[in-house]
Tab-separated table of C-alpha atoms in Angstrom:
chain	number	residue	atom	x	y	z
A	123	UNK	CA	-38.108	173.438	-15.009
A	124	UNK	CA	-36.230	169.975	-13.590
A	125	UNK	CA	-38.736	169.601	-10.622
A	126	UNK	CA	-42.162	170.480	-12.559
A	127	UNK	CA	-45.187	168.885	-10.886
A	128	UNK	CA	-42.552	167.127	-8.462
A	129	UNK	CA	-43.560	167.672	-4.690
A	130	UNK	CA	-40.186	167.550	-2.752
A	131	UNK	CA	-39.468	167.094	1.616
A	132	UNK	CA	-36.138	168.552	2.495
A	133	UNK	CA	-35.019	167.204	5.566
A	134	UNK	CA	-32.339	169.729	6.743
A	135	UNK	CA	-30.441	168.656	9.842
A	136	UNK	CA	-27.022	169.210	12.002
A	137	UNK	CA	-25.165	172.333	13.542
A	138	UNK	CA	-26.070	175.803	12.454
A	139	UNK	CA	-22.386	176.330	10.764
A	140	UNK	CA	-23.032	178.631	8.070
A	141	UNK	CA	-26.564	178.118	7.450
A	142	UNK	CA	-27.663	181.572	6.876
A	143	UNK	CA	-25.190	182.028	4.061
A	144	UNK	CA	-26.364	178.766	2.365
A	145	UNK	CA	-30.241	179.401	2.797
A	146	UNK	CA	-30.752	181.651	-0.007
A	147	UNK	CA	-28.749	178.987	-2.280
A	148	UNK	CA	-30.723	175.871	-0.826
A	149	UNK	CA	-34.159	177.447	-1.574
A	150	UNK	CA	-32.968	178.921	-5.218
A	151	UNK	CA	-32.368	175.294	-6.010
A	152	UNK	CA	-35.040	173.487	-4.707
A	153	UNK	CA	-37.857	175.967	-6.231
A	154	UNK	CA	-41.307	175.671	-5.728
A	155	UNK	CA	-43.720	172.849	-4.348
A	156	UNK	CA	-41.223	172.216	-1.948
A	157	UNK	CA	-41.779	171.848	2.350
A	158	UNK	CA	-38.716	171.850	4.256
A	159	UNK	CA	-38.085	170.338	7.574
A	160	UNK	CA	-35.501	171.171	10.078
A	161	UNK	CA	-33.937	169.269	13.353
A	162	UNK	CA	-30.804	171.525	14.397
A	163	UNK	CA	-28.327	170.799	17.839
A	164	UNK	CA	-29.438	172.804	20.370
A	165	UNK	CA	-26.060	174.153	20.875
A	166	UNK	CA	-22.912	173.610	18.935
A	167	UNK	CA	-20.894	170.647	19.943
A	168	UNK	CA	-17.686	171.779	17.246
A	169	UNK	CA	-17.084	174.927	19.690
A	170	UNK	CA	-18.831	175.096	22.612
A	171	UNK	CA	-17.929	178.615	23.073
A	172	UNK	CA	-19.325	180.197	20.261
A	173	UNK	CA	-21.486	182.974	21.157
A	174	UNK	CA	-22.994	183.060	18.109
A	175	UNK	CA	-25.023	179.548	18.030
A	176	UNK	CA	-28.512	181.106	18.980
A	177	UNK	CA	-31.718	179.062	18.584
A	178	UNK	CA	-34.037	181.657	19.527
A	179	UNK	CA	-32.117	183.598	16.458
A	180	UNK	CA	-33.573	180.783	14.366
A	181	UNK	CA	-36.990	180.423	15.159
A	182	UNK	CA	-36.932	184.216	14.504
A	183	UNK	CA	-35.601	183.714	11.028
A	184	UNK	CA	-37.389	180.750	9.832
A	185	UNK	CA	-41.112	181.484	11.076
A	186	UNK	CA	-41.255	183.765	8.696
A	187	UNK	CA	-40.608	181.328	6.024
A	188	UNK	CA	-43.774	179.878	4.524
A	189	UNK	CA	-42.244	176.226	2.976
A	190	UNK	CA	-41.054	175.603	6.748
A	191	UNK	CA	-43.022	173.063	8.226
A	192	UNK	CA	-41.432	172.355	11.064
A	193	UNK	CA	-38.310	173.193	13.327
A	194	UNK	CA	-37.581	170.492	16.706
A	195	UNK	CA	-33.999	171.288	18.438
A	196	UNK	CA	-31.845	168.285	20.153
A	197	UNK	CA	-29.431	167.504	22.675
A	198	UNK	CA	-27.171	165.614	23.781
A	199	UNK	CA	-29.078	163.686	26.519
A	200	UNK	CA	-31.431	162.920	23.604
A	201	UNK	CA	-28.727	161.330	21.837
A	202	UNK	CA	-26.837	159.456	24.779
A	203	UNK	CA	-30.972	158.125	25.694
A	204	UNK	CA	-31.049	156.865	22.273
A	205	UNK	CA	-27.047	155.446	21.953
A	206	UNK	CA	-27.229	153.696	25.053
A	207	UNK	CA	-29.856	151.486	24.061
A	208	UNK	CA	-27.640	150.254	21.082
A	209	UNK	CA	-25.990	146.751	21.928
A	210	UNK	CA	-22.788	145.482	21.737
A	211	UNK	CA	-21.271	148.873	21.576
A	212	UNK	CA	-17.839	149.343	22.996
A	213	UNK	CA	-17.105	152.228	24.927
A	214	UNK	CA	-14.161	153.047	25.253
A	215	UNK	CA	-13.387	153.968	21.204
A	216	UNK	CA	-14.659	157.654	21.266
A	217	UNK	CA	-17.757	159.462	22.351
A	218	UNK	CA	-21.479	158.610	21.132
A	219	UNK	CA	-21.593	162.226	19.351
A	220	UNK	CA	-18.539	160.982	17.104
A	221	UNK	CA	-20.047	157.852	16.219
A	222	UNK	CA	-23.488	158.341	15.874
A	223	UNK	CA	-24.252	162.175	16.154
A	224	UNK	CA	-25.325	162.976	12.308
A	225	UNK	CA	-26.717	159.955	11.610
A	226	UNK	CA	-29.013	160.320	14.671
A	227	UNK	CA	-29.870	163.325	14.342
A	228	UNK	CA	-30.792	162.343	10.192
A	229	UNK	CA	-33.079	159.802	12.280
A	230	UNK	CA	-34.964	162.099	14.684
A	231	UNK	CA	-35.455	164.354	11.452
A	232	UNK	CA	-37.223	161.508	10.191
A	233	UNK	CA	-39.226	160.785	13.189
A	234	UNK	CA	-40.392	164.152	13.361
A	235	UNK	CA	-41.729	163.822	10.191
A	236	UNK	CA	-42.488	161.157	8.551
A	237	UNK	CA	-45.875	160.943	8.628
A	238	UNK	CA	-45.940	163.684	6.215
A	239	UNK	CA	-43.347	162.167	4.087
A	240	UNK	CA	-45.781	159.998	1.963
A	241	UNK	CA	-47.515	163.060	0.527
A	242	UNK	CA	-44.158	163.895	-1.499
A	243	UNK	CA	-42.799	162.867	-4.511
A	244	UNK	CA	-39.335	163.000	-3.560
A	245	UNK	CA	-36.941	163.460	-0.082
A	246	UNK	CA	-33.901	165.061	0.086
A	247	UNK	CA	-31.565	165.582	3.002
A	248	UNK	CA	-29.262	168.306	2.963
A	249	UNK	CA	-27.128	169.504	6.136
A	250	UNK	CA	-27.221	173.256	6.754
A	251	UNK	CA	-24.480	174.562	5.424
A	252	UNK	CA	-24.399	172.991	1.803
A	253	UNK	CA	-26.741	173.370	-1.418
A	254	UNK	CA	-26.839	171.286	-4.644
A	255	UNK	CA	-25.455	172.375	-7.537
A	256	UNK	CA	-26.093	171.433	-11.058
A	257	UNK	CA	-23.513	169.683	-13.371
A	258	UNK	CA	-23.532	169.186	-16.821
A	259	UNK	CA	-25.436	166.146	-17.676
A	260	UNK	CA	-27.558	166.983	-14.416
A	261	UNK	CA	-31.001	167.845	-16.336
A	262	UNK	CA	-30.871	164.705	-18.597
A	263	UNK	CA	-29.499	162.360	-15.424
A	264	UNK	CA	-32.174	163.076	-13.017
A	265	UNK	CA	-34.750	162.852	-15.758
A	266	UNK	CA	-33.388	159.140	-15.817
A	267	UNK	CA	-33.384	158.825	-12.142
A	268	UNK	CA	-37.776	159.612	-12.270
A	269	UNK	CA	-37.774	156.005	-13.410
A	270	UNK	CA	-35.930	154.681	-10.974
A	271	UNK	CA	-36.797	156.423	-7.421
A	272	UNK	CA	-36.267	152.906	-5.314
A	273	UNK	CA	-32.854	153.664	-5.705
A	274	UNK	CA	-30.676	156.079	-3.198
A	275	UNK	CA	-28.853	159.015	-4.855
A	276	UNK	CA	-25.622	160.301	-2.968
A	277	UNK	CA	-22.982	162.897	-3.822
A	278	UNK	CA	-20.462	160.606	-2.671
A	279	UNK	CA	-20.235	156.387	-2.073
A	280	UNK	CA	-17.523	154.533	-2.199
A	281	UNK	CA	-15.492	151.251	-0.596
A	282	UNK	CA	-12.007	151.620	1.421
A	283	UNK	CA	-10.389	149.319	3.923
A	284	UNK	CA	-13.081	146.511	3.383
A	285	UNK	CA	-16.091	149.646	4.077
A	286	UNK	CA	-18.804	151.635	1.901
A	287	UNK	CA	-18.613	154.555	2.458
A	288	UNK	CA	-21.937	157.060	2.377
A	289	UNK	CA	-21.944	160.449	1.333
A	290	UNK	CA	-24.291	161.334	4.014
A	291	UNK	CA	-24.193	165.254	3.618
A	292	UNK	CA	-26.874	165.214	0.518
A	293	UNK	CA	-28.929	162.332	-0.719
A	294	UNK	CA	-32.272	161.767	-2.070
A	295	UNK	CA	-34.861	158.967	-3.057
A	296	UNK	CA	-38.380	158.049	-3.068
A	297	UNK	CA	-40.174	158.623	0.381
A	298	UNK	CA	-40.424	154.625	0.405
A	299	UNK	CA	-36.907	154.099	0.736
A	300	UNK	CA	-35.564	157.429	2.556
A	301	UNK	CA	-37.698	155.917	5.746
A	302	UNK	CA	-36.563	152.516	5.045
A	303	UNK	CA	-32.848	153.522	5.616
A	304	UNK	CA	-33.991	155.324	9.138
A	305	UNK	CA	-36.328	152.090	9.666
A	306	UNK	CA	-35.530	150.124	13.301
A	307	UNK	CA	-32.314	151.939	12.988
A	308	UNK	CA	-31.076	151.435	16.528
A	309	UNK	CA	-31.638	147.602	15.918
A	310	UNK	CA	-29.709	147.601	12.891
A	311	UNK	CA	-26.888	149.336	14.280
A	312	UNK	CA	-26.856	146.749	17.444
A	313	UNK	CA	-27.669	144.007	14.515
A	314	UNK	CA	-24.219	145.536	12.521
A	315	UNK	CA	-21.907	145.047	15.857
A	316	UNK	CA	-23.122	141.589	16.538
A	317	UNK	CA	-21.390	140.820	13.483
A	318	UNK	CA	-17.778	139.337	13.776
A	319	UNK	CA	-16.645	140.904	11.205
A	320	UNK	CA	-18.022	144.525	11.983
A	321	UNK	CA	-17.141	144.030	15.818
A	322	UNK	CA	-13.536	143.559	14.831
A	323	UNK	CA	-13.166	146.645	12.854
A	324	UNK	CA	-15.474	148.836	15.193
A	325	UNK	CA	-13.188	151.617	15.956
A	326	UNK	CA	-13.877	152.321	11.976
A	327	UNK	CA	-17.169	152.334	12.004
A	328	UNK	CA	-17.935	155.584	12.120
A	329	UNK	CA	-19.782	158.491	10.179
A	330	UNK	CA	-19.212	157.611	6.447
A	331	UNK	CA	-18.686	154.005	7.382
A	332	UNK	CA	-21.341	154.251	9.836
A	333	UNK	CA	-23.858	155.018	7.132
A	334	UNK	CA	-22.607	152.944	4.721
A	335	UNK	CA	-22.808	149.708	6.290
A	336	UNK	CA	-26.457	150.679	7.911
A	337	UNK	CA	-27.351	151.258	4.092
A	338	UNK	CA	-26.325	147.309	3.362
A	339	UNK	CA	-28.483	146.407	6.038
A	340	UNK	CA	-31.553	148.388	4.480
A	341	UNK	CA	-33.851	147.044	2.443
A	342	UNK	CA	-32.327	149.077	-0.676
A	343	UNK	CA	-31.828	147.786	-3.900
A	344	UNK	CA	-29.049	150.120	-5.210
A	345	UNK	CA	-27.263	153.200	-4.234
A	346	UNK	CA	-26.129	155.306	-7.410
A	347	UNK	CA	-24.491	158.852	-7.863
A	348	UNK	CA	-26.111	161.745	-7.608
A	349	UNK	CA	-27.266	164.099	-10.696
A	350	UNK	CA	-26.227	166.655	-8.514
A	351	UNK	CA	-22.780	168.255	-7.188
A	352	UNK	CA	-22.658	170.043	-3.636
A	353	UNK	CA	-21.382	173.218	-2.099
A	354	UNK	CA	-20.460	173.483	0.787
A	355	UNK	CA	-20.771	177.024	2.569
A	356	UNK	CA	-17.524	177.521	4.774
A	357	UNK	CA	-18.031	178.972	8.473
């Protein structure tokens, strides 16, 4: 088995979307020894008329799932609190759930947990309505990647119109360096638009960009593929 004797956090976070379809999936792959943590929106910000987004639906559903440790709901006051401490932010661009939506809520899943973090092996963050899938080389590749768990695995990284880009839908690494990239991250952010080159392109710097360039100013020594492919569930 690829995780044997490996204790593994999943850090699940975002909208519903098409969760319920994907759980089955997400559990199948992750196996045993694993504790999974949720932080969901408390209502869904992609159509705010859908009838279906029911939180009391999902405490239902996941209290009767042993590996779930914990489940915390957000809103959007918690996110504007949290944006509008950020300096040097213009605006005007687009609204704070655009710009720093997932990546906050990544962060609250983090504070909600991390001082359970250090009793696992490895953390993973998946959104709801994905699951890993395994590739061809995926056995021998994350075998590899045991030796070398400083390092942040993505699905996805890569540079375009002067930014990296994050895959921020599925990555993994030790529990060292997972909090490290959440570490002081409203500072960094505010530390990332004081720069003159990142305050010129600023209307860019958003989700994949976003989480790229807060990833160059983390303490982390390399970011490297993934052993893993995704799927993503559709609504």
């Amino acid at each position: 088995m690829m995780f044997k004797n490996l204790k593994k956090a999943v850090l699940i976070s975002g909208h519903l979307r098409s969760f319920y379809n994907a759980w089955h999936k997400i559990k199948e792959f992750y196996g045993e020894d694993t504790d999974f943590y949720f932080t969901v929106w408390d209502h869904d910000f992609i159509n705010s008329k859908n009838a279906e987004y029911d939180t009391e639906k999902l405490k239902e559903f996941l209290v009767k799932e042993p590996k779930v440790k914990s489940l915390n709901f957000i809103s959007v006051e918690d996110l504007l609190n949290w944006s509008n401490t950020i300096k040097n932010v213009d605006n005007s661009i687009e609204t704070h759930y655009n710009r720093f939506g997932q990546i906050f809520i990544c962060y609250k899943n983090v504070e909600f947990s991390k001082e359970h973090l250090k009793n696992y092996d490895l953390v993973f963050r998946n959104r709801l309505d994905i699951y890993p899938t395994l590739q061809p080389h995926s056995v021998d590749t994350f075998n590899s990647q045991l030796n070398d768990l400083s390092t942040l695995y993505t699905v996805k990284d890569f540079l375009s119109f002067g930014f990296f880009r994050f895959g921020e839908s599925f990555f993994y690494s030790s529990p060292e360096t997972y909090l490290e990239l959440f570490k002081d991250l409203g500072f960094k952010i505010s530390d990332i638009l004081s720069n003159p080159f990142f305050k010129a392109k600023e209307k860019s710097l958003t989700n994949h960009n976003l989480w790229g360039t807060v990833v160059q100013f983390s303490n982390i020594p390399r970011v490297r593929p993934s052993a893993f492919g995704r799927c993503r569930v559709p609504i």
